[in-house]
Amino acid sequence: MTENEINHIFQTWLKQHKALLFKIVRSYAFNEEDRDDLFQEIAIQVWRSVTSFKQQSAVTTWLYRVALNTAIKWTAKERKHQDRHESIDVSQHIIESHQPPDDRLAWLYEEIAQLNEVDRSLTLLLLDGFSYKEMSKILGISESNVGVKINRIKKHLTTKSEKS
Amino acid sequence: MEFKEMKKIWDTQNDEALYVINEDALHRRIKAKKMGTKSRTSFSEVLLIASNLCAGGVVIISHLLKNSGNVAALTMGAMMMFVGVYILFLRWQRIKRDQQTDVSILGDLENAIENINYRIKLSQSMIWFCLIVIALTMFTVLNSDQSVFNIVLISAFFIVGFIMSRWEHKRFNLGKKKQLLDLKEKLINEFEM
């Protein structure tokens, strides 16, 4: 695959699935600088993953796997960003807020942010309509474990919404 | 609020873009990052293969042409050639293993751990190999008519190289391995309910 072909696929994925990537970024990074940093990291991993994509799964499933994997690793770095030493122009943000935030959506993001990294990833997959089978494939765990976790998360979120 | 209601709220993001991408800024940063994150493993392998094959070849050819009969130098040259070919074989095995990776997050993490283990082994072997090369080089240099200044210079070069390789080994490889193992443990523990 030539670099031009890779760039073309990458641009198409970015255009068609940016909402998916933004959801993950917003769930794992909580200020503008971190969101930029994480989005940049995800974009690079997505770009690098283009040649490995074998069309055995849907593009959304592939992107979710790459983006969640990157977000979980990014969070685990405990904010030790080696990239701060790179001479990169940070005066211009990569992602810019475009719409006024919806209060209920903001509440949902706040609740998701309080979950641990793994529960957060399951919640995102669940909200985006992935099946237990797909979730187990993306995360590499059994369907039964996914089922138990999902029930707990649903119960937790519903209880929290009743209290608020 | 029912979970179905939450899903409806969540889905509103699919219709309207809450954020826009500044493509120019993204392109610039990816370009900068791509230069800096060329696969470290691959880079180390290529460097080791090229340096060993070239250095080994030069040592053997120059001594054969001069008909010097220096056994230590010829042994060192042959050893360097052998190590170059061996790393080439290890690289081929690693690339083959990378292509058979499980596509899940846990599988990806396990692959990353395998890769860092491979880097650690490579780095440790190179430290021992480096010591042998240093010993053979120093033996050859001390038995030749080199000036004291040259001997000190060659020794300093080896000492700095050795310290740097130890530092790289501790700073990057061991730290990265610990980070990946912690993450794997965290993921596994999360699902052992």
mmCIF file of C-alpha atoms in Angstrom:
data_model
loop_
_atom_site.group_PDB
_atom_site.id
_atom_site.type_symbol
_atom_site.label_atom_id
_atom_site.label_comp_id
_atom_site.label_asym_id
_atom_site.label_seq_id
_atom_site.Cartn_x
_atom_site.Cartn_y
_atom_site.Cartn_z
ATOM 1 C CA MET A 1 0.000 0.000 0.000
ATOM 2 C CA THR A 2 1.467 3.386 -0.958
ATOM 3 C CA GLU A 3 1.639 6.319 1.463
ATOM 4 C CA ASN A 4 -0.932 8.187 -0.656
ATOM 5 C CA GLU A 5 -3.392 5.289 -0.380
ATOM 6 C CA ILE A 6 -2.844 5.124 3.389
ATOM 7 C CA ASN A 7 -3.415 8.882 3.690
ATOM 8 C CA HIS A 8 -6.580 8.647 1.589
ATOM 9 C CA ILE A 9 -8.054 5.841 3.747
ATOM 10 C CA PHE A 10 -7.036 7.703 6.918
ATOM 11 C CA GLN A 11 -8.722 10.925 5.768
ATOM 12 C CA THR A 12 -11.895 9.027 4.812
ATOM 13 C CA TRP A 13 -12.052 7.257 8.191
ATOM 14 C CA LEU A 14 -11.456 10.526 10.000
ATOM 15 C CA LYS A 15 -14.210 12.272 8.054
ATOM 16 C CA GLN A 16 -16.788 9.480 8.413
ATOM 17 C CA HIS A 17 -16.080 8.444 11.990
ATOM 18 C CA LYS A 18 -14.932 11.591 13.747
ATOM 19 C CA ALA A 19 -17.937 11.503 16.094
ATOM 20 C CA LEU A 20 -16.786 8.091 17.371
ATOM 21 C CA LEU A 21 -13.271 9.390 18.033
ATOM 22 C CA PHE A 22 -14.542 12.556 19.755
ATOM 23 C CA LYS A 23 -16.695 10.488 22.120
ATOM 24 C CA ILE A 24 -13.677 8.474 23.228
ATOM 25 C CA VAL A 25 -11.481 11.565 23.545
ATOM 26 C CA ARG A 26 -14.083 13.381 25.622
ATOM 27 C CA SER A 27 -14.508 10.353 27.906
ATOM 28 C CA TYR A 28 -10.803 9.973 28.645
ATOM 29 C CA ALA A 29 -9.414 13.523 28.555
ATOM 30 C CA PHE A 30 -10.874 16.372 30.544
ATOM 31 C CA ASN A 31 -9.312 19.602 29.395
ATOM 32 C CA GLU A 32 -8.529 21.136 26.027
ATOM 33 C CA GLU A 33 -4.825 20.383 26.095
ATOM 34 C CA ASP A 34 -5.337 16.745 27.096
ATOM 35 C CA ARG A 35 -8.090 16.302 24.524
ATOM 36 C CA ASP A 36 -5.730 17.593 21.844
ATOM 37 C CA ASP A 37 -2.971 15.335 23.078
ATOM 38 C CA LEU A 38 -5.147 12.234 23.173
ATOM 39 C CA PHE A 39 -6.772 12.990 19.828
ATOM 40 C CA GLN A 40 -3.334 13.377 18.282
ATOM 41 C CA GLU A 41 -2.219 10.055 19.792
ATOM 42 C CA ILE A 42 -5.354 8.292 18.540
ATOM 43 C CA ALA A 43 -5.027 9.829 15.067
ATOM 44 C CA ILE A 44 -1.434 8.576 14.807
ATOM 45 C CA GLN A 45 -2.390 5.063 15.925
ATOM 46 C CA VAL A 46 -5.330 5.023 13.484
ATOM 47 C CA TRP A 47 -2.989 6.153 10.689
ATOM 48 C CA ARG A 48 -0.518 3.405 11.581
ATOM 49 C CA SER A 49 -3.301 0.809 11.780
ATOM 50 C CA VAL A 50 -4.524 1.372 8.209
ATOM 51 C CA THR A 51 -2.178 -1.265 6.743
ATOM 52 C CA SER A 52 -3.165 -3.831 9.411
ATOM 53 C CA PHE A 53 -6.898 -3.517 8.720
ATOM 54 C CA LYS A 54 -7.902 -6.787 7.022
ATOM 55 C CA GLN A 55 -11.642 -6.046 6.582
ATOM 56 C CA GLN A 56 -12.562 -8.964 8.857
ATOM 57 C CA SER A 57 -14.530 -6.533 11.014
ATOM 58 C CA ALA A 58 -16.454 -3.310 10.428
ATOM 59 C CA VAL A 59 -14.408 -0.108 10.281
ATOM 60 C CA THR A 60 -16.213 1.201 13.390
ATOM 61 C CA THR A 61 -15.246 -1.912 15.376
ATOM 62 C CA TRP A 62 -11.628 -1.538 14.235
ATOM 63 C CA LEU A 63 -11.523 2.165 15.065
ATOM 64 C CA TYR A 64 -13.086 1.583 18.474
ATOM 65 C CA ARG A 65 -10.446 -1.038 19.249
ATOM 66 C CA VAL A 66 -7.545 1.160 18.165
ATOM 67 C CA ALA A 67 -8.909 4.305 19.835
ATOM 68 C CA LEU A 68 -9.866 2.619 23.139
ATOM 69 C CA ASN A 69 -6.554 0.806 23.318
ATOM 70 C CA THR A 70 -4.746 4.114 22.805
ATOM 71 C CA ALA A 71 -6.935 5.946 25.334
ATOM 72 C CA ILE A 72 -6.437 3.280 28.025
ATOM 73 C CA LYS A 73 -2.648 3.272 27.504
ATOM 74 C CA TRP A 74 -2.614 7.080 27.400
ATOM 75 C CA THR A 75 -4.430 7.252 30.746
ATOM 76 C CA ALA A 76 -2.056 4.677 32.257
ATOM 77 C CA LYS A 77 0.942 6.846 31.439
ATOM 78 C CA GLU A 78 -0.031 8.937 34.490
ATOM 79 C CA ARG A 79 0.454 12.114 32.543
ATOM 80 C CA LYS A 80 4.159 11.585 31.936
ATOM 81 C CA HIS A 81 4.130 12.970 28.448
ATOM 82 C CA GLN A 82 7.438 12.492 26.718
ATOM 83 C CA ASP A 83 6.021 14.416 23.797
ATOM 84 C CA ARG A 84 6.162 17.645 25.750
ATOM 85 C CA HIS A 85 9.840 17.705 24.779
ATOM 86 C CA GLU A 86 9.029 17.656 21.090
ATOM 87 C CA SER A 87 9.114 20.916 19.247
ATOM 88 C CA ILE A 88 5.453 20.946 18.296
ATOM 89 C CA ASP A 89 3.387 24.061 17.818
ATOM 90 C CA VAL A 90 0.663 23.842 20.475
ATOM 91 C CA SER A 91 -0.652 27.342 19.918
ATOM 92 C CA GLN A 92 -3.306 25.940 17.593
ATOM 93 C CA HIS A 93 -5.721 23.351 18.978
ATOM 94 C CA ILE A 94 -6.484 20.289 16.866
ATOM 95 C CA ILE A 95 -10.063 19.921 18.005
ATOM 96 C CA GLU A 96 -12.254 22.914 18.633
ATOM 97 C CA SER A 97 -15.630 23.057 20.337
ATOM 98 C CA HIS A 98 -18.314 23.684 17.758
ATOM 99 C CA GLN A 99 -21.665 23.309 19.502
ATOM 100 C CA PRO A 100 -23.044 24.503 22.861
ATOM 101 C CA PRO A 101 -23.001 21.531 25.289
ATOM 102 C CA ASP A 102 -26.203 19.669 26.103
ATOM 103 C CA ASP A 103 -26.701 19.496 29.915
ATOM 104 C CA ARG A 104 -27.906 15.902 29.922
ATOM 105 C CA LEU A 105 -25.053 14.834 27.687
ATOM 106 C CA ALA A 106 -22.607 16.702 29.916
ATOM 107 C CA TRP A 107 -24.047 14.814 32.924
ATOM 108 C CA LEU A 108 -23.595 11.511 31.103
ATOM 109 C CA TYR A 109 -19.971 12.327 30.303
ATOM 110 C CA GLU A 110 -19.355 13.318 33.926
ATOM 111 C CA GLU A 111 -20.684 9.955 35.100
ATOM 112 C CA ILE A 112 -18.655 8.056 32.510
ATOM 113 C CA ALA A 113 -15.536 9.974 33.581
ATOM 114 C CA GLN A 114 -15.961 8.685 37.134
ATOM 115 C CA LEU A 115 -15.802 5.053 36.017
ATOM 116 C CA ASN A 116 -12.464 3.259 35.735
ATOM 117 C CA GLU A 117 -10.812 2.981 32.300
ATOM 118 C CA VAL A 118 -12.199 -0.475 31.518
ATOM 119 C CA ASP A 119 -15.776 0.252 32.615
ATOM 120 C CA ARG A 120 -15.570 3.492 30.648
ATOM 121 C CA SER A 121 -14.686 1.601 27.482
ATOM 122 C CA LEU A 122 -17.540 -0.865 28.014
ATOM 123 C CA THR A 123 -19.995 1.992 28.604
ATOM 124 C CA LEU A 124 -18.976 3.699 25.365
ATOM 125 C CA LEU A 125 -19.344 0.464 23.409
ATOM 126 C CA LEU A 126 -22.720 -0.190 25.013
ATOM 127 C CA LEU A 127 -24.020 3.314 24.304
ATOM 128 C CA ASP A 128 -22.898 2.975 20.694
ATOM 129 C CA GLY A 129 -24.900 -0.210 20.298
ATOM 130 C CA PHE A 130 -22.196 -2.877 20.159
ATOM 131 C CA SER A 131 -23.262 -6.436 21.010
ATOM 132 C CA TYR A 132 -21.711 -8.403 23.890
ATOM 133 C CA LYS A 133 -19.968 -10.567 21.300
ATOM 134 C CA GLU A 134 -18.411 -7.541 19.596
ATOM 135 C CA MET A 135 -17.402 -6.045 22.949
ATOM 136 C CA SER A 136 -15.728 -9.299 23.992
ATOM 137 C CA LYS A 137 -13.808 -9.363 20.694
ATOM 138 C CA ILE A 138 -12.711 -5.746 21.018
ATOM 139 C CA LEU A 139 -11.531 -6.122 24.613
ATOM 140 C CA GLY A 140 -10.339 -9.730 24.465
ATOM 141 C CA ILE A 141 -12.498 -11.011 27.355
ATOM 142 C CA SER A 142 -15.363 -13.507 27.596
ATOM 143 C CA GLU A 143 -18.946 -12.597 26.734
ATOM 144 C CA SER A 144 -20.178 -13.692 30.154
ATOM 145 C CA ASN A 145 -17.769 -11.300 31.880
ATOM 146 C CA VAL A 146 -18.941 -8.516 29.596
ATOM 147 C CA GLY A 147 -22.562 -9.319 30.484
ATOM 148 C CA VAL A 148 -21.982 -9.147 34.235
ATOM 149 C CA LYS A 149 -20.041 -5.885 33.947
ATOM 150 C CA ILE A 150 -22.642 -4.294 31.685
ATOM 151 C CA ASN A 151 -25.482 -5.098 34.089
ATOM 152 C CA ARG A 152 -23.554 -3.444 36.920
ATOM 153 C CA ILE A 153 -22.795 -0.363 34.823
ATOM 154 C CA LYS A 154 -26.425 0.006 33.707
ATOM 155 C CA LYS A 155 -27.640 -0.307 37.285
ATOM 156 C CA HIS A 156 -25.032 2.177 38.494
ATOM 157 C CA LEU A 157 -25.905 4.806 35.876
ATOM 158 C CA THR A 158 -29.657 4.433 36.389
ATOM 159 C CA THR A 159 -29.303 4.813 40.175
ATOM 160 C CA LYS A 160 -27.098 7.884 39.734
ATOM 161 C CA SER A 161 -29.627 9.497 37.378
ATOM 162 C CA GLU A 162 -32.401 8.963 39.928
ATOM 163 C CA LYS A 163 -30.348 10.656 42.625
ATOM 164 C CA SER A 164 -29.425 13.678 40.527
ATOM 165 C CA MET B 1 -33.559 8.097 33.800
ATOM 166 C CA GLU B 2 -33.800 4.779 31.964
ATOM 167 C CA PHE B 3 -30.776 3.490 30.097
ATOM 168 C CA LYS B 4 -32.685 3.736 26.798
ATOM 169 C CA GLU B 5 -33.110 7.460 27.425
ATOM 170 C CA MET B 6 -29.349 7.794 28.035
ATOM 171 C CA LYS B 7 -28.691 6.062 24.734
ATOM 172 C CA LYS B 8 -30.994 8.516 22.941
ATOM 173 C CA ILE B 9 -29.084 11.445 24.453
ATOM 174 C CA TRP B 10 -25.824 9.777 23.481
ATOM 175 C CA ASP B 11 -26.962 9.267 19.891
ATOM 176 C CA THR B 12 -27.599 12.987 19.393
ATOM 177 C CA GLN B 13 -23.820 13.327 18.948
ATOM 178 C CA ASN B 14 -23.980 11.281 15.768
ATOM 179 C CA ASP B 15 -26.053 13.916 13.992
ATOM 180 C CA GLU B 16 -24.230 17.035 15.049
ATOM 181 C CA ALA B 17 -20.516 17.511 15.311
ATOM 182 C CA LEU B 18 -19.697 18.734 18.803
ATOM 183 C CA TYR B 19 -16.131 19.397 17.743
ATOM 184 C CA VAL B 20 -14.403 20.187 14.497
ATOM 185 C CA ILE B 21 -10.953 19.021 13.475
ATOM 186 C CA ASN B 22 -8.347 21.587 12.601
ATOM 187 C CA GLU B 23 -6.890 19.481 9.795
ATOM 188 C CA ASP B 24 -3.835 21.665 9.212
ATOM 189 C CA ALA B 25 -2.796 21.496 12.869
ATOM 190 C CA LEU B 26 -3.434 17.743 12.987
ATOM 191 C CA HIS B 27 -1.447 17.144 9.800
ATOM 192 C CA ARG B 28 1.508 19.140 11.143
ATOM 193 C CA ARG B 29 1.551 17.277 14.436
ATOM 194 C CA ILE B 30 1.197 13.836 12.856
ATOM 195 C CA LYS B 31 4.071 14.651 10.524
ATOM 196 C CA ALA B 32 6.226 15.763 13.462
ATOM 197 C CA LYS B 33 5.261 12.730 15.526
ATOM 198 C CA LYS B 34 5.771 10.263 12.682
ATOM 199 C CA MET B 35 9.388 11.362 12.442
ATOM 200 C CA GLY B 36 9.886 10.890 16.169
ATOM 201 C CA THR B 37 8.112 7.566 16.683
ATOM 202 C CA LYS B 38 9.634 5.374 13.996
ATOM 203 C CA SER B 39 9.481 1.937 15.471
ATOM 204 C CA ARG B 40 12.306 1.869 18.021
ATOM 205 C CA THR B 41 12.615 -1.913 17.835
ATOM 206 C CA SER B 42 12.923 -1.944 14.070
ATOM 207 C CA PHE B 43 15.430 0.914 14.162
ATOM 208 C CA SER B 44 17.614 -0.866 16.747
ATOM 209 C CA GLU B 45 17.533 -4.090 14.715
ATOM 210 C CA VAL B 46 18.470 -2.443 11.424
ATOM 211 C CA LEU B 47 21.238 -0.480 13.131
ATOM 212 C CA LEU B 48 22.660 -3.601 14.790
ATOM 213 C CA ILE B 49 22.433 -5.698 11.614
ATOM 214 C CA ALA B 50 24.053 -3.040 9.434
ATOM 215 C CA SER B 51 26.787 -2.120 11.917
ATOM 216 C CA ASN B 52 27.723 -5.739 12.668
ATOM 217 C CA LEU B 53 27.760 -6.873 9.045
ATOM 218 C CA CYS B 54 29.681 -3.798 7.860
ATOM 219 C CA ALA B 55 32.177 -3.706 10.728
ATOM 220 C CA GLY B 56 32.692 -7.493 10.621
ATOM 221 C CA GLY B 57 33.166 -7.395 6.829
ATOM 222 C CA VAL B 58 35.640 -4.519 7.007
ATOM 223 C CA VAL B 59 37.683 -6.189 9.762
ATOM 224 C CA ILE B 60 37.890 -9.550 7.925
ATOM 225 C CA ILE B 61 38.601 -8.109 4.475
ATOM 226 C CA SER B 62 41.238 -5.628 5.697
ATOM 227 C CA HIS B 63 43.106 -8.308 7.673
ATOM 228 C CA LEU B 64 42.888 -10.848 4.845
ATOM 229 C CA LEU B 65 44.185 -8.278 2.344
ATOM 230 C CA LYS B 66 47.066 -7.344 4.645
ATOM 231 C CA ASN B 67 47.606 -11.045 5.343
ATOM 232 C CA SER B 68 48.164 -10.006 8.977
ATOM 233 C CA GLY B 69 47.376 -13.379 10.513
ATOM 234 C CA ASN B 70 45.790 -11.623 13.497
ATOM 235 C CA VAL B 71 43.549 -14.377 14.907
ATOM 236 C CA ALA B 72 41.866 -12.130 17.500
ATOM 237 C CA ALA B 73 40.802 -9.600 14.872
ATOM 238 C CA LEU B 74 39.590 -12.279 12.441
ATOM 239 C CA THR B 75 37.612 -14.000 15.237
ATOM 240 C CA MET B 76 36.015 -10.697 16.149
ATOM 241 C CA GLY B 77 35.103 -10.014 12.495
ATOM 242 C CA ALA B 78 33.558 -13.464 12.084
ATOM 243 C CA MET B 79 31.649 -13.054 15.348
ATOM 244 C CA MET B 80 30.249 -9.703 14.222
ATOM 245 C CA MET B 81 29.115 -11.186 10.899
ATOM 246 C CA PHE B 82 27.439 -14.076 12.719
ATOM 247 C CA VAL B 83 25.647 -11.735 15.159
ATOM 248 C CA GLY B 84 24.430 -9.577 12.233
ATOM 249 C CA VAL B 85 22.915 -12.610 10.497
ATOM 250 C CA TYR B 86 21.424 -13.877 13.773
ATOM 251 C CA ILE B 87 19.684 -10.547 14.465
ATOM 252 C CA LEU B 88 18.368 -10.619 10.885
ATOM 253 C CA PHE B 89 16.822 -14.015 11.680
ATOM 254 C CA LEU B 90 15.338 -12.714 14.981
ATOM 255 C CA ARG B 91 13.881 -9.716 13.126
ATOM 256 C CA TRP B 92 12.237 -12.018 10.572
ATOM 257 C CA GLN B 93 10.713 -14.083 13.415
ATOM 258 C CA ARG B 94 9.444 -10.943 15.191
ATOM 259 C CA ILE B 95 7.764 -9.574 12.037
ATOM 260 C CA LYS B 96 6.128 -12.977 11.459
ATOM 261 C CA ARG B 97 4.856 -13.001 15.069
ATOM 262 C CA ASP B 98 3.498 -9.445 14.755
ATOM 263 C CA GLN B 99 1.372 -10.475 11.780
ATOM 264 C CA GLN B 100 -0.339 -13.248 13.764
ATOM 265 C CA THR B 101 -1.509 -10.997 16.591
ATOM 266 C CA ASP B 102 -4.919 -11.314 18.207
ATOM 267 C CA VAL B 103 -6.914 -8.175 17.349
ATOM 268 C CA SER B 104 -8.390 -7.549 20.828
ATOM 269 C CA ILE B 105 -7.099 -4.887 23.248
ATOM 270 C CA LEU B 106 -5.780 -7.587 25.582
ATOM 271 C CA GLY B 107 -4.153 -9.383 22.626
ATOM 272 C CA ASP B 108 -2.568 -6.131 21.518
ATOM 273 C CA LEU B 109 -1.235 -5.566 25.019
ATOM 274 C CA GLU B 110 0.223 -9.082 25.147
ATOM 275 C CA ASN B 111 1.905 -8.468 21.806
ATOM 276 C CA ALA B 112 3.367 -5.209 23.111
ATOM 277 C CA ILE B 113 4.723 -7.095 26.162
ATOM 278 C CA GLU B 114 6.230 -9.792 23.898
ATOM 279 C CA ASN B 115 7.888 -7.067 21.845
ATOM 280 C CA ILE B 116 9.349 -5.331 24.885
ATOM 281 C CA ASN B 117 10.611 -8.704 26.218
ATOM 282 C CA TYR B 118 12.266 -9.243 22.852
ATOM 283 C CA ARG B 119 13.863 -5.786 23.054
ATOM 284 C CA ILE B 120 15.101 -6.501 26.588
ATOM 285 C CA LYS B 121 16.670 -9.814 25.491
ATOM 286 C CA LEU B 122 18.239 -8.141 22.463
ATOM 287 C CA SER B 123 19.559 -5.306 24.575
ATOM 288 C CA GLN B 124 20.979 -7.673 27.247
ATOM 289 C CA SER B 125 22.629 -9.907 24.625
ATOM 290 C CA MET B 126 24.140 -6.863 22.960
ATOM 291 C CA ILE B 127 25.631 -5.720 26.260
ATOM 292 C CA TRP B 128 27.479 -9.058 26.638
ATOM 293 C CA PHE B 129 28.426 -9.089 22.974
ATOM 294 C CA CYS B 130 29.709 -5.545 23.326
ATOM 295 C CA LEU B 131 31.952 -6.618 26.230
ATOM 296 C CA ILE B 132 33.499 -9.385 24.097
ATOM 297 C CA VAL B 133 34.088 -6.974 21.205
ATOM 298 C CA ILE B 134 35.642 -4.443 23.615
ATOM 299 C CA ALA B 135 37.958 -7.130 25.025
ATOM 300 C CA LEU B 136 39.054 -8.322 21.575
ATOM 301 C CA THR B 137 39.517 -4.771 20.281
ATOM 302 C CA MET B 138 41.543 -3.756 23.320
ATOM 303 C CA PHE B 139 43.661 -6.891 22.968
ATOM 304 C CA THR B 140 44.390 -6.033 19.317
ATOM 305 C CA VAL B 141 45.022 -2.359 20.089
ATOM 306 C CA LEU B 142 47.346 -3.081 23.022
ATOM 307 C CA ASN B 143 49.355 -5.499 20.905
ATOM 308 C CA SER B 144 49.788 -2.987 18.124
ATOM 309 C CA ASP B 145 51.991 0.115 18.047
ATOM 310 C CA GLN B 146 49.151 2.543 18.872
ATOM 311 C CA SER B 147 49.956 5.676 20.924
ATOM 312 C CA VAL B 148 48.713 5.962 24.528
ATOM 313 C CA PHE B 149 46.409 8.801 23.408
ATOM 314 C CA ASN B 150 44.722 6.543 20.814
ATOM 315 C CA ILE B 151 44.305 3.731 23.325
ATOM 316 C CA VAL B 152 42.714 6.137 25.845
ATOM 317 C CA LEU B 153 40.450 7.534 23.108
ATOM 318 C CA ILE B 154 39.257 4.070 21.992
ATOM 319 C CA SER B 155 38.718 3.020 25.628
ATOM 320 C CA ALA B 156 36.699 6.193 26.346
ATOM 321 C CA PHE B 157 34.559 5.553 23.256
ATOM 322 C CA PHE B 158 33.737 2.023 24.434
ATOM 323 C CA ILE B 159 33.037 3.111 28.014
ATOM 324 C CA VAL B 160 30.629 5.851 26.872
ATOM 325 C CA GLY B 161 28.904 3.441 24.450
ATOM 326 C CA PHE B 162 28.534 0.814 27.166
ATOM 327 C CA ILE B 163 27.113 3.292 29.718
ATOM 328 C CA MET B 164 24.661 4.646 27.118
ATOM 329 C CA SER B 165 23.388 1.178 26.221
ATOM 330 C CA ARG B 166 22.843 0.359 29.934
ATOM 331 C CA TRP B 167 21.029 3.655 30.408
ATOM 332 C CA GLU B 168 18.799 3.032 27.370
ATOM 333 C CA HIS B 169 18.071 -0.473 28.664
ATOM 334 C CA LYS B 170 17.018 0.750 32.117
ATOM 335 C CA ARG B 171 15.364 4.010 31.116
ATOM 336 C CA PHE B 172 13.205 2.782 28.207
ATOM 337 C CA ASN B 173 12.922 -0.993 28.111
ATOM 338 C CA LEU B 174 12.452 -1.873 31.789
ATOM 339 C CA GLY B 175 10.210 1.154 32.450
ATOM 340 C CA LYS B 176 8.031 0.403 29.440
ATOM 341 C CA LYS B 177 7.739 -3.270 30.405
ATOM 342 C CA LYS B 178 6.592 -2.365 33.916
ATOM 343 C CA GLN B 179 4.017 0.054 32.525
ATOM 344 C CA LEU B 180 2.604 -2.594 30.147
ATOM 345 C CA LEU B 181 2.535 -5.320 32.810
ATOM 346 C CA ASP B 182 0.720 -2.986 35.236
ATOM 347 C CA LEU B 183 -1.847 -2.207 32.563
ATOM 348 C CA LYS B 184 -2.366 -5.875 31.720
ATOM 349 C CA GLU B 185 -2.797 -6.731 35.398
ATOM 350 C CA LYS B 186 -5.299 -3.904 35.753
ATOM 351 C CA LEU B 187 -7.326 -5.121 32.762
ATOM 352 C CA ILE B 188 -7.310 -8.739 33.917
ATOM 353 C CA ASN B 189 -8.213 -7.812 37.513
ATOM 354 C CA GLU B 190 -11.114 -5.724 36.259
ATOM 355 C CA PHE B 191 -12.653 -8.781 34.663
ATOM 356 C CA GLU B 192 -11.950 -11.245 37.463
ATOM 357 C CA MET B 193 -15.154 -10.449 39.297
#
